[in-house]
XYZ file of C-alpha atoms in Angstrom:
329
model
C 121.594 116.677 112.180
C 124.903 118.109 110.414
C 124.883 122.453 110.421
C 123.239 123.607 107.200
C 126.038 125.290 105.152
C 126.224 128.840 106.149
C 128.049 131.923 105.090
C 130.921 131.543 107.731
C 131.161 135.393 108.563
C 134.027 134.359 111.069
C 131.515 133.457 113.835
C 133.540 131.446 116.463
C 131.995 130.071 119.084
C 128.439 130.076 117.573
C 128.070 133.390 115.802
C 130.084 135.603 118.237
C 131.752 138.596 116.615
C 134.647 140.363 118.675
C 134.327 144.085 119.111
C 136.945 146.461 118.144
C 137.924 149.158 120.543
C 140.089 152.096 119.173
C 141.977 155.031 121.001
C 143.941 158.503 120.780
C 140.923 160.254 118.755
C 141.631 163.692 117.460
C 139.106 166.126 117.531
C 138.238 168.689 115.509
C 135.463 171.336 114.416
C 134.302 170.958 111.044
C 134.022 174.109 109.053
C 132.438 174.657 105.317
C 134.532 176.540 102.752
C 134.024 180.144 102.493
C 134.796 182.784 99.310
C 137.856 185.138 99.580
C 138.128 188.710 98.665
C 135.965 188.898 95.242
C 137.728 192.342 93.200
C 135.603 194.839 93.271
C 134.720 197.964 90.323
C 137.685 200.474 91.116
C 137.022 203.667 92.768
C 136.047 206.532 90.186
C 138.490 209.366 90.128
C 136.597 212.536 91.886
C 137.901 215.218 89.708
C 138.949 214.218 86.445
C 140.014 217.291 85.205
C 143.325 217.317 87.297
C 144.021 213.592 86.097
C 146.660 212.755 83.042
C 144.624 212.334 79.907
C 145.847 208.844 79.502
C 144.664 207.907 83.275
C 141.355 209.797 83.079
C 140.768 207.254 80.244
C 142.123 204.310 81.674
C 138.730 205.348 84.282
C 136.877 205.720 81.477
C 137.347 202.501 79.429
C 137.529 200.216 82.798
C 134.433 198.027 83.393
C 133.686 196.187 86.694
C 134.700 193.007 87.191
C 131.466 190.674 87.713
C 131.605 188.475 90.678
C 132.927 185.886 88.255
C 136.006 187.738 86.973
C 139.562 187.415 88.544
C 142.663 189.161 87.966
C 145.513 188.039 86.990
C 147.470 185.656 90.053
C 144.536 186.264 91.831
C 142.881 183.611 92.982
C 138.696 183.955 93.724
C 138.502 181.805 96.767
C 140.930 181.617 99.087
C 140.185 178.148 100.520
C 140.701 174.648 98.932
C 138.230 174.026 96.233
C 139.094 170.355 96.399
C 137.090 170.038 99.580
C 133.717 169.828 99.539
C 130.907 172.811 100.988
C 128.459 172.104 103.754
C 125.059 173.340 102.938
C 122.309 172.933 105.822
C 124.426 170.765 107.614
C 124.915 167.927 104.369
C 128.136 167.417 102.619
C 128.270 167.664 98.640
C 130.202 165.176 96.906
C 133.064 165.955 95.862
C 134.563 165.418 92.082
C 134.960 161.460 90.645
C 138.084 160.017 90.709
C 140.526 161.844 88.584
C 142.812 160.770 86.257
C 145.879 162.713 87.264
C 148.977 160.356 88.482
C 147.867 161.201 92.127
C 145.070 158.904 91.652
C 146.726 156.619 89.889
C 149.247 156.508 93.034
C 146.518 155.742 95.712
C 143.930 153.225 93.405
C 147.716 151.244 93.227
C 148.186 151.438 96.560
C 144.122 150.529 97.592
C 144.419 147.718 95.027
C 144.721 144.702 96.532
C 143.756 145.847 100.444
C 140.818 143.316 100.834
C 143.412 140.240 100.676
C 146.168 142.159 102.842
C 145.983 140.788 106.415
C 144.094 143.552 108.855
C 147.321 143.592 111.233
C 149.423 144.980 107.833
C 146.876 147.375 106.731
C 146.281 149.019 110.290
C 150.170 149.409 110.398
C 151.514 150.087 107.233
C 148.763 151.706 104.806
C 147.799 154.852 106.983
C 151.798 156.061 106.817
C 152.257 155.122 103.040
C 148.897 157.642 102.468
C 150.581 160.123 104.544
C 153.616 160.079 102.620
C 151.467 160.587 99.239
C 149.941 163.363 100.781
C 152.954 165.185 101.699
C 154.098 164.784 98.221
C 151.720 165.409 96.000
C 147.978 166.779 96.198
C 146.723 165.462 99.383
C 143.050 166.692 99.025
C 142.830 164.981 95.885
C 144.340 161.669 97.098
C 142.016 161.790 100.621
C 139.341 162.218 97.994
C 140.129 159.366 96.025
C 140.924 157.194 98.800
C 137.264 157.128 100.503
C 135.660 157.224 97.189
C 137.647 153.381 96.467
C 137.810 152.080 99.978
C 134.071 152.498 100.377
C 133.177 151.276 96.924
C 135.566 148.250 98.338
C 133.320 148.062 101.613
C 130.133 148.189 99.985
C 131.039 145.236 97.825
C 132.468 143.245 100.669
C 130.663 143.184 104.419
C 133.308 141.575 105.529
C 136.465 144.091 104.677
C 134.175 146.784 105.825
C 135.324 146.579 109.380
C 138.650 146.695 108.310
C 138.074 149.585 105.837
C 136.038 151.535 109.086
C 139.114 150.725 110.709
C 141.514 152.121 108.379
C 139.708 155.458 107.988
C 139.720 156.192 111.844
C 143.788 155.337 111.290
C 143.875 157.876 109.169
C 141.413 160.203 110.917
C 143.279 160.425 113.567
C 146.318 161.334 112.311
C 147.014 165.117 112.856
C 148.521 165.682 108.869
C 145.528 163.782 107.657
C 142.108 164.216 109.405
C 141.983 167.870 107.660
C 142.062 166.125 104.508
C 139.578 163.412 105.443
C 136.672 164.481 106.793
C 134.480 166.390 104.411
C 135.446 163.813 101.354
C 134.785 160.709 104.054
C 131.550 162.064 104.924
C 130.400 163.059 101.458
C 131.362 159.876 100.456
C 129.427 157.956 103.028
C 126.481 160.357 102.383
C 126.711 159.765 98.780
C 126.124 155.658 99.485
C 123.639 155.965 101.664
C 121.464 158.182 99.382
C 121.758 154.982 96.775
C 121.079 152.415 99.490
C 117.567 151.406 97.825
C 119.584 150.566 94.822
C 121.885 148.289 96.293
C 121.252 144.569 96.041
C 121.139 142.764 99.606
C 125.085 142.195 100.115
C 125.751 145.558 98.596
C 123.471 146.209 101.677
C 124.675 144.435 104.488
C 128.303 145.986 103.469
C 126.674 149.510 103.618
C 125.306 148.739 107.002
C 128.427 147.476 108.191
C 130.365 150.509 107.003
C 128.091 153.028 108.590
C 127.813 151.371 111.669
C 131.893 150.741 112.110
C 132.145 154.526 111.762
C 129.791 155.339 113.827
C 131.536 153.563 116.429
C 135.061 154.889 115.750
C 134.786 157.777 114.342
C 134.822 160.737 117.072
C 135.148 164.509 117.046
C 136.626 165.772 120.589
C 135.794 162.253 121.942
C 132.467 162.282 121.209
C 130.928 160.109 118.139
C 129.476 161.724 115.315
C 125.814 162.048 116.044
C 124.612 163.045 112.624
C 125.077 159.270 111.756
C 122.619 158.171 114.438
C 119.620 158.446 112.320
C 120.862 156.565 109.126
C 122.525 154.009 111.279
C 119.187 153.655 112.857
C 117.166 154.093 109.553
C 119.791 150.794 108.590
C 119.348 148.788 111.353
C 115.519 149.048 110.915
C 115.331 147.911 107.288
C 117.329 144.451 108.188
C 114.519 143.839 110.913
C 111.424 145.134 108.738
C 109.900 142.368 107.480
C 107.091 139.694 108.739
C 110.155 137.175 108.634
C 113.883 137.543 109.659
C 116.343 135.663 107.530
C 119.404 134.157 109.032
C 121.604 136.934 107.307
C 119.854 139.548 108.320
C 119.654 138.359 112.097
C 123.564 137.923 111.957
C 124.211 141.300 110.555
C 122.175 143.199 112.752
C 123.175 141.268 115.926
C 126.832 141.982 115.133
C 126.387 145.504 115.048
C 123.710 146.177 117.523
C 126.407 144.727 119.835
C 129.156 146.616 118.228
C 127.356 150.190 118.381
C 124.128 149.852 120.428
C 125.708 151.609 123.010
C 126.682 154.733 121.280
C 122.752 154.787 119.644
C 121.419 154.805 123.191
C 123.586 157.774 124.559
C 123.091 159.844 121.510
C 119.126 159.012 120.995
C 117.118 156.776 123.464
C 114.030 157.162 121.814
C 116.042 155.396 118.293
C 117.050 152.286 120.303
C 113.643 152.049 122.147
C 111.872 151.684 118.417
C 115.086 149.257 117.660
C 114.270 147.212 120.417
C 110.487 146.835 120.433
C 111.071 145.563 116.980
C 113.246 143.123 118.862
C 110.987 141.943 120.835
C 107.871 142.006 118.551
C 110.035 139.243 116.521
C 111.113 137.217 119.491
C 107.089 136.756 119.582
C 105.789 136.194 116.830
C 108.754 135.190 113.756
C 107.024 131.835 113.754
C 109.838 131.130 110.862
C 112.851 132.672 112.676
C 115.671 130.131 113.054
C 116.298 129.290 116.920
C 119.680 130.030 116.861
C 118.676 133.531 115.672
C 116.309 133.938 118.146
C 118.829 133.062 120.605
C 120.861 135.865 119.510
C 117.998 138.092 119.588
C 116.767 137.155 123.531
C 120.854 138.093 124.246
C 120.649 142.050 122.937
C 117.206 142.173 124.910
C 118.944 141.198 128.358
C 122.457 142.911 127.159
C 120.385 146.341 126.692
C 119.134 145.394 130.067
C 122.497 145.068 131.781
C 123.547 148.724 130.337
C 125.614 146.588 127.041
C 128.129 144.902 129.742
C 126.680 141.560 129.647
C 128.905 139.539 132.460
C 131.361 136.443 130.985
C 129.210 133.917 132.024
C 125.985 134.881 130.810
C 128.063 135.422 127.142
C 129.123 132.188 127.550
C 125.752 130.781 127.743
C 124.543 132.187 124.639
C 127.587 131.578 122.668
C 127.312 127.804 124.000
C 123.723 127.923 123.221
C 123.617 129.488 119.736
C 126.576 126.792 118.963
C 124.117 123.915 119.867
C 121.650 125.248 117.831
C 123.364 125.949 114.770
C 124.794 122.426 115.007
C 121.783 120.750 114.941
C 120.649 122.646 112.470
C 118.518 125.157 113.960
């Protein structure tokens, strides 16, 4: 029987996707933004009687400022106010896209990256969005830039690899990863806060995006574990249900192979509820596609072996899923 038309996805040799292994991560230690000198009421003269009349009522007439009064060429805070605050350990969004010529500059630049080849955005893109920053307003540009490249991911599963890829380019550049980090992860947090509202691609690119940083991403070579849960909570929802479809299998196979090592070493207990699900659907998805199942059976013995599976045993579930599929199963 001929393959049932399927969504491609790049699969190879029956559903196999390659993992992606980056070095040189920068690390860093991610602090909120904090006020500056606020000016304070003046000090009262303590005899006024030896003051100039003019001064004395200069004293008199002078009101304190209130905590939302500057001074002239003052400024109120003395960090960025581009960046966004951490509150509780959560990032607030930061402002929409602007409409200053900075923005325009990097939504130009973004605007055709899902039909560049990977190779020519992983080399070119992360030194042209240096070279806006140095010229122009760099927090607003790192701003705009994860705000479009993740709207671009969430649309497309497939570029978000690529656009997880591109942000750890830029993350771990020295002149940009102070610029990134707080918009990247408000943006992120900002998409995953919608994710009920997202309609099943829209999903699946989410997912993708998420777990790609996750697996990239690292702060003094260590990932960032405040994304284990919703990569977890992710994960979960494409497994939920009484019956698995073939999408959902594919998706969460790719990137429980991709990143089920990192969930393990950061939380054992969130990949031991991932894989019981596993195997409660090996059991009893009456309706699960074989080839699916196949792929399902490989994480169970590929969590077994410590997620080093050994070249031969890959290459009898990529030979096997292949059969499968081909005949329609």
């Amino acid at each position: 029987m001929a393959a049932p038309a399927g969504r491609g996805r790049g699969r190879g040799r029956g559903w196999y996707p390659k993992c992606v292994s980056t070095e040189g991560i920068l690390g860093f230690n991610q602090v909120p933004s904090r006020p500056g000198g606020i000016p304070t009421q003046p000090t009262p003269v303590k005899d006024a009687s030896n003051a100039p009349p003019n001064k004395m009522s200069q004293q008199k007439d002078q009101k304190p400022l209130s905590p939302t009064q500057k001074k002239p060429d003052q400024k109120l805070f003395s960090s960025n106010r581009n960046q966004p605050t951490i509150t509780n350990g959560q990032s607030k969004p930061s402002t929409p896209l602007s409409n200053s010529p900075n923005s325009a500059d990097i939504s130009k630049l973004l605007e055709k990256v899902e039909s560049m080849k990977k190779s020519e955005i992983l080399s070119q893109l992360p030194s042209k969005i240096a070279e806006l920053c140095k010229n122009n307003n760099g927090a607003s540009i790192m701003n705009d830039f994860t705000k479009i490249i993740c709207g671009k991911a969430i649309k497309d599963p497939e570029f978000a690899t690529v656009a997880a890829q591109l942000c750890n380019a830029c993350w771990i550049r020295e002149q940009l990863n102070p610029l990134l980090r707080s918009p990247l992860l408000s943006a992120i947090q900002a998409e995953y806060k919608k994710r009920k509202e997202l309609n099943r691609e829209q999903f699946y690119g989410l997912t993708v995006l998420l777990c790609e940083l996750y697996n990239v991403l690292k702060v003094q070579h260590q990932p960032l574990k405040p994304l284990n849960n919703p990569v977890c909570d992710l994960l979960k929802d494409l497994v939920k249900e009484d019956h698995v479809s073939e999408d959902d299998a594919f998706y969460f196979f790719q990137e429980m192979e991709r990143v089920g090592r990192v969930i393990e070493s950061d939380n054992r207990s969130n990949m031991d509820d991932i894989m019981t699900r596993v195997r409660e659907i090996c059991i009893s998805d009456d309706r699960m596609l074989p080839s699916s199942k196949c792929r399902f059976v490989q994480l169970v013995e590929l969590r077994a072996a410590n997620w080093q599976l050994s070249q031969d045993t890959t290459a009898f579930y990529d030979d096997l899923s292949q059969d499968l599929m081909a005949k329609g199963q």
